[in-house]
């Protein structure tokens, strides 16, 4: 066999495929006996792969090394950032996606995927009750989705207002940085985003929204978009979408909802109250690779009026290009990507296998767990809770110590280097907090109780260590 024949050899594909799935299952079954994060210094990690790079080996050996050296979201002690633990059938779907490698930009190159996108889009628009003109498309990530949605808002604004000076966006000071990044990318400059203060539960303060809006207008600024968070990333607090929606309606401003993390509560009859008013949105961004059990990246961008989506990337040179009936099938006309992955299959697979119920079961499980954990923290006088959690994101800190900011920093560093648990940290109002996001559906109160004991022990050890220095 020559080298190209080897690259496409089916026998080794089949053999390796079986062995790989076997290895993944074994890793998964024994995951609680290993650390969630085998932490190692970045320079050391680099050296390891630098050394490995030129040594030829069987890919299987490589894959096993990769798995061994990686953080394992499947470990129930994984309580860190908001990345999905993919459902197993969506992992299998990934194999089909990568084998076909169909590109979504042009219909013929991605026939199935483009049609599937439309089916899922219609289902989502109906769920969010966006009305008869609504439509959606999919793109690679919430950051890119937010940029696309805000660009659409701007295009819409400029259709009615020719002057593009002094455009600005209003959002809370807890909003994800992708809003600011979108403004910078669009050339709105540093003043392109006005940050609204939040209340004591980290939701946008609606009185402040009105005040800041009036001030902006009196200064000659043109507010073309308000972004509400559902929820914001640091604290998981849902803005009052009903109130923001009403405000936007009264002032005729585009209302965008950043639901990258938590718009999925629409599937839960227990928690859908958190997005009450979301049907007022002109656009919504929702990540499937966060709370929707799908591998990264997969983001839905929903629009109340789907026609606007064809204007976003309509460049001057294309002015002759008419909207055709079947424009929906040419993915590239509405998204940044030209060669876009057929990731929609991963989502379609889950809907088809389980229906909406899988998402409801997941949201309920994770949001319930966070509430339970928060009440344990409240009952423990060594810890302080930052706020009552609305989602699966909980911020808390150790307070049975001096110089709490410094101490919680040290504590988090200890946790990472130890690797038994994985959680992150954030700063709110100048205070350093430990931050957990309960992403793994196999995490239970047993694990969160263990986390509390673990933190107490680590903290005691740290205190002894510090007193010796
Ligand atoms: C994660 C997140 C984003 C960014 O999405 P990516 O898919 O990581 O690009 C935007 N907004 C919120 C609220 C998020 O939680």
PDB file of C-alpha atoms in Angstrom, residues 154 157-158 161-169 186-189 191-192 216-217 219-224:
ATOM      1  CA  UNK A 154     -27.571  47.510  12.879  1.00  0.00           C
ATOM      2  CA  UNK A 157     -31.587  50.322  12.008  1.00  0.00           C
ATOM      3  CA  UNK A 158     -29.705  51.775   9.055  1.00  0.00           C
ATOM      4  CA  UNK A 161     -31.846  55.908   9.592  1.00  0.00           C
ATOM      5  CA  UNK A 162     -29.163  56.844   7.132  1.00  0.00           C
ATOM      6  CA  UNK A 163     -26.768  58.383   9.657  1.00  0.00           C
ATOM      7  CA  UNK A 164     -24.453  55.741  11.101  1.00  0.00           C
ATOM      8  CA  UNK A 165     -22.604  58.021  13.532  1.00  0.00           C
ATOM      9  CA  UNK A 166     -22.793  57.515  17.309  1.00  0.00           C
ATOM     10  CA  UNK A 167     -24.479  54.126  17.232  1.00  0.00           C
ATOM     11  CA  UNK A 168     -24.561  52.296  20.528  1.00  0.00           C
ATOM     12  CA  UNK A 169     -25.791  49.187  22.310  1.00  0.00           C
ATOM     13  CA  UNK A 186     -18.333  46.455  13.956  1.00  0.00           C
ATOM     14  CA  UNK A 187     -16.215  49.570  14.482  1.00  0.00           C
ATOM     15  CA  UNK A 188     -18.540  51.174  17.012  1.00  0.00           C
ATOM     16  CA  UNK A 189     -15.543  52.075  19.168  1.00  0.00           C
ATOM     17  CA  UNK A 191     -18.367  54.131  23.381  1.00  0.00           C
ATOM     18  CA  UNK A 192     -20.312  51.603  21.346  1.00  0.00           C
ATOM     19  CA  UNK A 216     -27.531  58.547  25.729  1.00  0.00           C
ATOM     20  CA  UNK A 217     -30.283  60.111  23.607  1.00  0.00           C
ATOM     21  CA  UNK A 219     -26.011  63.201  24.222  1.00  0.00           C
ATOM     22  CA  UNK A 220     -26.944  62.541  20.594  1.00  0.00           C
ATOM     23  CA  UNK A 221     -26.258  58.806  20.668  1.00  0.00           C
ATOM     24  CA  UNK A 222     -28.377  56.370  18.686  1.00  0.00           C
ATOM     25  CA  UNK A 223     -29.312  53.296  20.650  1.00  0.00           C
ATOM     26  CA  UNK A 224     -30.027  50.613  18.047  1.00  0.00           C
TER      27      UNK A 224
END
